[in-house]
Coordinates of C-alpha atoms in Angstrom, one line a residue:
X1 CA 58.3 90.9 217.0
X2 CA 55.0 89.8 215.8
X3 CA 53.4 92.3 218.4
X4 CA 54.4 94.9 216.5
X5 CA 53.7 93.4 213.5
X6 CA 50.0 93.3 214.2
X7 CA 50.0 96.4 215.8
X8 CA 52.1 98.0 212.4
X9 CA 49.0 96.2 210.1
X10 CA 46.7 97.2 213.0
X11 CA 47.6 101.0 212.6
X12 CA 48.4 100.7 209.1
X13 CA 44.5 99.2 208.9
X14 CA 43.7 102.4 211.0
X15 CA 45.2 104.9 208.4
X16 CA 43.8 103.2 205.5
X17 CA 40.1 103.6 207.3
X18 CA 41.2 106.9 208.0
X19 CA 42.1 108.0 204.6
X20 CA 38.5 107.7 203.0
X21 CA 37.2 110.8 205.4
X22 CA 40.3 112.4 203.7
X23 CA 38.8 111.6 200.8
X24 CA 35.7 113.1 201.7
X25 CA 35.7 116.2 199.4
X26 CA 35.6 113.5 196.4
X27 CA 31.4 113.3 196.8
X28 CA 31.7 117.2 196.5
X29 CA 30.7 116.8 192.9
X30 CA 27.3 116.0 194.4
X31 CA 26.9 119.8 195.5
X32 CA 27.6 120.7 191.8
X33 CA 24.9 117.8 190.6
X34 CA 22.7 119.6 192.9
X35 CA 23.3 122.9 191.9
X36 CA 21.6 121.4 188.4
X37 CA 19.1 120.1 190.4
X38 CA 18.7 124.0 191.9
X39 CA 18.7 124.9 187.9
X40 CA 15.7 122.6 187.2
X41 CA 14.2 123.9 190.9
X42 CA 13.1 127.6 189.4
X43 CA 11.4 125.6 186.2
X44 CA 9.3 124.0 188.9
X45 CA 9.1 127.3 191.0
X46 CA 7.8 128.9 187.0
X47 CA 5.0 126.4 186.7
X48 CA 3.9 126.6 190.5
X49 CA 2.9 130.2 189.7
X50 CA 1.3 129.3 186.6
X51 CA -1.3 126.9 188.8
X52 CA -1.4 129.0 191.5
X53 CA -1.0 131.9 190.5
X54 CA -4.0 134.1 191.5
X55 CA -4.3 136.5 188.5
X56 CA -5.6 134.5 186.1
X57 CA -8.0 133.2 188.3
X58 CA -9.1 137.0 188.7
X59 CA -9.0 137.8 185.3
X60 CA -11.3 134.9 184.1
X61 CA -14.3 136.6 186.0
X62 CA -13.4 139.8 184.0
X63 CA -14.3 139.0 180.8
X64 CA -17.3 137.7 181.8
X65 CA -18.5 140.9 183.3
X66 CA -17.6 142.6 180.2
X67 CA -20.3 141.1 177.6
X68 CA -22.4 141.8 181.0
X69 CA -22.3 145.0 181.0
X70 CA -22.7 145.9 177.0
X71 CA -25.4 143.4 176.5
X72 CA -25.4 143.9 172.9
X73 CA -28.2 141.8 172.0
X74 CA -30.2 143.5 174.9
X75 CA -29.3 147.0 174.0
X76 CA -30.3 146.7 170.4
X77 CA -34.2 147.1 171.1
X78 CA -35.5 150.9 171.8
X79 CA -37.0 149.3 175.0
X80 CA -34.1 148.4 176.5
X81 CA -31.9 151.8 175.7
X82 CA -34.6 153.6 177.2
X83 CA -34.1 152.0 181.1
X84 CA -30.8 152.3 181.0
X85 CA -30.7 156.3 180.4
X86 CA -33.4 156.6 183.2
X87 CA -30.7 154.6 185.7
X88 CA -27.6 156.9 183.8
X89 CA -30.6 160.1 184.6
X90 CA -31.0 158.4 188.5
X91 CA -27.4 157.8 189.1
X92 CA -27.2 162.1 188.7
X93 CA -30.1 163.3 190.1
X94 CA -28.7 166.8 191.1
X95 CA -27.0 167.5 188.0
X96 CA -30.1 166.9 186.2
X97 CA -32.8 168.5 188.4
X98 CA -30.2 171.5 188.3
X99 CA -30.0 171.5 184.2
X100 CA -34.1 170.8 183.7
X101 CA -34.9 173.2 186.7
X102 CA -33.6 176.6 185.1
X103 CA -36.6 178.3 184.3
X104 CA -34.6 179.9 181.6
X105 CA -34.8 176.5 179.3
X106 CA -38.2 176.7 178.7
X107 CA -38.4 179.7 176.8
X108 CA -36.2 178.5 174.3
X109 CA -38.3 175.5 173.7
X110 CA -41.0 177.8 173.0
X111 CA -39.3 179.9 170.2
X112 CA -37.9 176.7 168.3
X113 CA -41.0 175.3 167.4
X114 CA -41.7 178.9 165.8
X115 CA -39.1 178.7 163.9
X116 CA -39.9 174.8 162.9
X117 CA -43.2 176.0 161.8
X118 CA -42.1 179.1 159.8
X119 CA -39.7 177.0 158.0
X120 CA -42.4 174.3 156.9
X121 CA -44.5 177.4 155.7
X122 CA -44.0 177.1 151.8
X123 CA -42.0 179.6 150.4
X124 CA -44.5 182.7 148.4
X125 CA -43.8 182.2 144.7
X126 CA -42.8 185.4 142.7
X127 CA -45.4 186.5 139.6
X128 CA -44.4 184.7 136.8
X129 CA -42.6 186.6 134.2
X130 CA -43.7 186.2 130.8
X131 CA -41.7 185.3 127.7
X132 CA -42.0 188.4 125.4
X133 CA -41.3 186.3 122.3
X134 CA -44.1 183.0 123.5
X135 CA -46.4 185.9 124.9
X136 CA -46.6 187.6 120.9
X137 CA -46.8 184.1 119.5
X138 CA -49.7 183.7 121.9
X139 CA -51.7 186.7 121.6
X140 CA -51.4 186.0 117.4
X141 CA -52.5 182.8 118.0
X142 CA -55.5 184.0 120.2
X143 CA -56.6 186.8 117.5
X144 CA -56.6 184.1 114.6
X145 CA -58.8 182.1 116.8
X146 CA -61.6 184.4 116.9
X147 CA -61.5 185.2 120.4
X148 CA -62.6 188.7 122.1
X149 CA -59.8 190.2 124.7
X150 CA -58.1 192.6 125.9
X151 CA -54.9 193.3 127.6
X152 CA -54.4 195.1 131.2
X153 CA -52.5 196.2 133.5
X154 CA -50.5 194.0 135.5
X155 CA -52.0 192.4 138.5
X156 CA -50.1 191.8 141.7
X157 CA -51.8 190.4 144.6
X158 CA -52.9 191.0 148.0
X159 CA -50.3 188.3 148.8
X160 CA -46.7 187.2 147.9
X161 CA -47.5 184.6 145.2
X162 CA -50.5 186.1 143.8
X163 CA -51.1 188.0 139.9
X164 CA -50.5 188.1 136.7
X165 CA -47.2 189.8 134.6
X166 CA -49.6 190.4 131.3
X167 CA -53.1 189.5 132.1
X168 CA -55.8 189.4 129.5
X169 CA -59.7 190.0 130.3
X170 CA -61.4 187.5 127.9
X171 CA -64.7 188.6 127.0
X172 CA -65.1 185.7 124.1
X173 CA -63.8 182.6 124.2
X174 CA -64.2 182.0 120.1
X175 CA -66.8 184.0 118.1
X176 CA -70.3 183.5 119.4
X177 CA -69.0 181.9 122.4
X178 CA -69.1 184.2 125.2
X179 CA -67.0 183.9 128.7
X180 CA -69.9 185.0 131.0
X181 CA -68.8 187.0 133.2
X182 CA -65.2 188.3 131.5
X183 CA -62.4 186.1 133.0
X184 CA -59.0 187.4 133.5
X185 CA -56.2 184.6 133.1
X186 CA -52.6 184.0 131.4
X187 CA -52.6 184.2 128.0
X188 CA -51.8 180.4 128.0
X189 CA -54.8 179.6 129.5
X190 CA -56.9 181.3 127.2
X191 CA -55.3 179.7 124.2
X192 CA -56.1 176.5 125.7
X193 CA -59.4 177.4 126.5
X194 CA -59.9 178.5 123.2
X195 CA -58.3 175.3 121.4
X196 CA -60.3 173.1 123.7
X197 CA -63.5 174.6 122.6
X198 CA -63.0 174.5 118.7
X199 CA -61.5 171.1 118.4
X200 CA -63.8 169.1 120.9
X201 CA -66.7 171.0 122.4
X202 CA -68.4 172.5 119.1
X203 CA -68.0 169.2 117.1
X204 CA -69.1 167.1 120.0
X205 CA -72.3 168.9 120.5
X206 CA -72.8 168.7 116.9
X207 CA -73.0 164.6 117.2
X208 CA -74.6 164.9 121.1
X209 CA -77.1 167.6 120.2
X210 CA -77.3 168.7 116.0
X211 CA -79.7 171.0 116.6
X212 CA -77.9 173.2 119.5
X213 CA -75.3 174.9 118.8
X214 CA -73.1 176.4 122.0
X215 CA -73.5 180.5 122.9
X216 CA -72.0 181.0 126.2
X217 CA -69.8 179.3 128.9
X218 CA -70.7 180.4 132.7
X219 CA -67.4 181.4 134.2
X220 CA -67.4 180.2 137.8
X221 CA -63.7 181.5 138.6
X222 CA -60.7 182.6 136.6
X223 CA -58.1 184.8 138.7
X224 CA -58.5 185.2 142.4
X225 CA -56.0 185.6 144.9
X226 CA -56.3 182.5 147.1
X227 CA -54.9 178.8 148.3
X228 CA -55.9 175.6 147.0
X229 CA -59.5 174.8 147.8
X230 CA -59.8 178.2 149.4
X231 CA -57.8 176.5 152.4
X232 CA -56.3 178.7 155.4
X233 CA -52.8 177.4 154.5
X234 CA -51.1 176.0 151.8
X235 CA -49.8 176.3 148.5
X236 CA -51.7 179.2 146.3
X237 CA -53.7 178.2 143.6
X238 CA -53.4 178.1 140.1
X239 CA -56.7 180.5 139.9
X240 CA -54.0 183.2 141.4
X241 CA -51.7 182.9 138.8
X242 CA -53.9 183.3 136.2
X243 CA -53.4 179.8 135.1
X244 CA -57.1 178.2 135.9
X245 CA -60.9 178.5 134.8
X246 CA -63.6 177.0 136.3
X247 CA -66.9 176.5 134.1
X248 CA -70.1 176.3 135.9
X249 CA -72.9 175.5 132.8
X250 CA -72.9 175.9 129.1
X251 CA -75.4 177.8 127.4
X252 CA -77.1 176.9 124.1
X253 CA -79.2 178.9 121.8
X254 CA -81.8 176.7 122.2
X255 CA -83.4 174.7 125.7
X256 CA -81.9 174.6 129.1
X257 CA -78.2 175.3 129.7
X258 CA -75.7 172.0 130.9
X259 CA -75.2 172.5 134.5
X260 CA -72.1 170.8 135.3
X261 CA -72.3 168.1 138.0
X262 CA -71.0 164.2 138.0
X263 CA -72.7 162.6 135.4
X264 CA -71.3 159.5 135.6
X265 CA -74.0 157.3 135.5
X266 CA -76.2 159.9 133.6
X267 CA -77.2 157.8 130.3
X268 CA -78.5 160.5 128.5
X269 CA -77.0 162.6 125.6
X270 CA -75.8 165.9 128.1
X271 CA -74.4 162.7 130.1
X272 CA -72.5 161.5 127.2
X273 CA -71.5 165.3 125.9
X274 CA -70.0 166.2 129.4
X275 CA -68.0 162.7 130.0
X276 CA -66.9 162.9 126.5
X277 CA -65.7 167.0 126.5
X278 CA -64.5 166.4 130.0
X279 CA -61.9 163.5 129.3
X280 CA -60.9 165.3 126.0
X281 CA -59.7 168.6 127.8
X282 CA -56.9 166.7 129.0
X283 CA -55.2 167.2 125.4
X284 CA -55.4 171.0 126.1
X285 CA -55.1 171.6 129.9
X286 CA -52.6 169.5 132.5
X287 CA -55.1 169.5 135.3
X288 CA -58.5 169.0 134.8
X289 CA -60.8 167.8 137.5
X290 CA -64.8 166.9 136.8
X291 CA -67.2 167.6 138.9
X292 CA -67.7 164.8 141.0
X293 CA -63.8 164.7 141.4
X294 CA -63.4 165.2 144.7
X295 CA -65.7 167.4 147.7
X296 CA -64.4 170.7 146.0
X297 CA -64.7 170.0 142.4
X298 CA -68.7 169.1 142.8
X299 CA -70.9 171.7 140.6
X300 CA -68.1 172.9 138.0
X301 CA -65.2 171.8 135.4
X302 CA -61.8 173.0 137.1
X303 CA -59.6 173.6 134.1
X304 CA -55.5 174.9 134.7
X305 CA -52.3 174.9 132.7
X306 CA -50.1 174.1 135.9
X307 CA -46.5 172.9 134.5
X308 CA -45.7 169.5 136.0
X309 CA -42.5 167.7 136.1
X310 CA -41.9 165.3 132.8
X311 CA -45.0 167.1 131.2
X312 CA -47.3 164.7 134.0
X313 CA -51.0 165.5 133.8
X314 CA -53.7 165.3 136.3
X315 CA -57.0 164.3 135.2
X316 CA -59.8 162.9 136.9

């Protein structure tokens, strides 16, 4: 009987060692602990590619060759522009060979500058049109003065920009006081002229020289139909719009006549008389250049009524 007692515990022992493998499926919670484990895996898996992963690495060199190939601080300098269009020009050598070797381009690299020059050319200058009502105040003016004239025909020049609306051929300056020869100008410069003469000229040879009086001034140029300085180009002259005189001498009824010529260190009294009248026309005329101005102006007195911007006068 005890025989099969042990060998009842004996198998009984057996089943209850057996019954654990039966029990096996209990750890099979541990394949759904793992399966969090397999959640956390693709977190790893995301930063692997972040280390490894190559495109970054390629796209780091990429902005680098970027400010390469700018250059911005290189570029900025006319030196440095100019290699880099002679590679661009290298790196198409046909298609520019081809475009520079029509024969055709060159002609109209010819014609352009033509038309360039033509367009610097100053513009020709209509004839000034009088004002009827300041040309009759003028010519009353002129009469009361004294002076000897005489109206003409209109003048229009040999060129666009040349003569006179309503000249005047002035014979006399102011009684006694001859224009030699007779000058043809703008009324407005003879008014001037005459003004200039009355207010300043006669009473300052009356202090320079008392005992000459003035007979005659020696007209060097009035109208004329030419540029500034007599140049080849240019803008026209005030001589041909009747707006200029130039004076040569002045004549007394007594002794030599005053040759105009730079006088500025002459000490004597035609010294003093010719500064003196000189810088005073510049309360009649807006240009008025001495002789000794400049290489042009050397042997006479260039007197004009030229209109300038802000009433501006030139006087030298």
């Amino acid at each position: 009987m005890l025989h099969r007692f042990f060998i009842l515990a004996a198998a009984s022992l057996l089943i209850a060692a057996s019954e654990p493998p039966k029990q096996v499926p209990v750890p099979e919670a541990k394949p759904q602990q793992e399966t969090p484990e397999k959640a956390t895996s693709p977190e790893k898996n995301e930063k692997a590619p972040e280390q490894v992963s190559p495109p970054p690495e390629n796209t780091v060199p990429k902005p680098q060759e970027k400010p390469q190939t700018p250059e911005p601080q290189d570029a900025s300098p006319s030196e440095s522009n100019t290699p880099e269009e002679k590679k661009s020009e290298d790196g198409k050598p046909e298609a520019d060979k081809a475009e520079q070797g029509k024969p055709g381009d060159a002609k109209p690299t010819e014609e352009k500058p033509t038309e360039e020059k033509k367009a610097d050319e100053p513009a020709p200058e209509p004839v000034m049109q009088e004002n009827q009502e300041e040309l009759k105040a003028c010519l009353s003016q002129l009469k009361e003065l004294g002076a000897e004239f005489r109206e003409i025909e209109p003048i229009k020049g040999e060129e666009d920009g040349c003569g006179i609306a309503s000249p005047l051929e002035v014979s006399a300056v102011l009684p006694g006081i001859k224009l030699e020869p007779k000058g043809t100008m703008r009324c407005e410069a003879a008014l001037a002229l005459s003004r200039w003469t009355k207010d300043v000229v006669i009473p300052t040879a009356k202090i320079a020289m008392p005992d000459r009086q003035v007979t005659a001034f020696g007209n060097a140029s009035t109208y004329i139909c030419r540029n500034r300085n007599s140049a080849a180009t240019g803008k026209m002259s005030e001589h041909a719009k009747g707006n200029a005189v130039d004076i040569a001498t002045m004549t007394f009824d007594k002794g030599e006549p005053l040759v105009m010529k730079p006088r500025t260190e002459d000490g004597t009294m035609e010294g003093a008389f010719q500064r003196t009248i000189t810088t005073a026309a510049c309360l009649f005329f807006r240009t008025v250049l001495s002789p000794g101005s400049d290489a042009t102006h050397q042997d006479h007195l260039h007197l004009d009524v030229l209109e300038r911007k802000g009433g501006y006068l030139y006087c030298r």
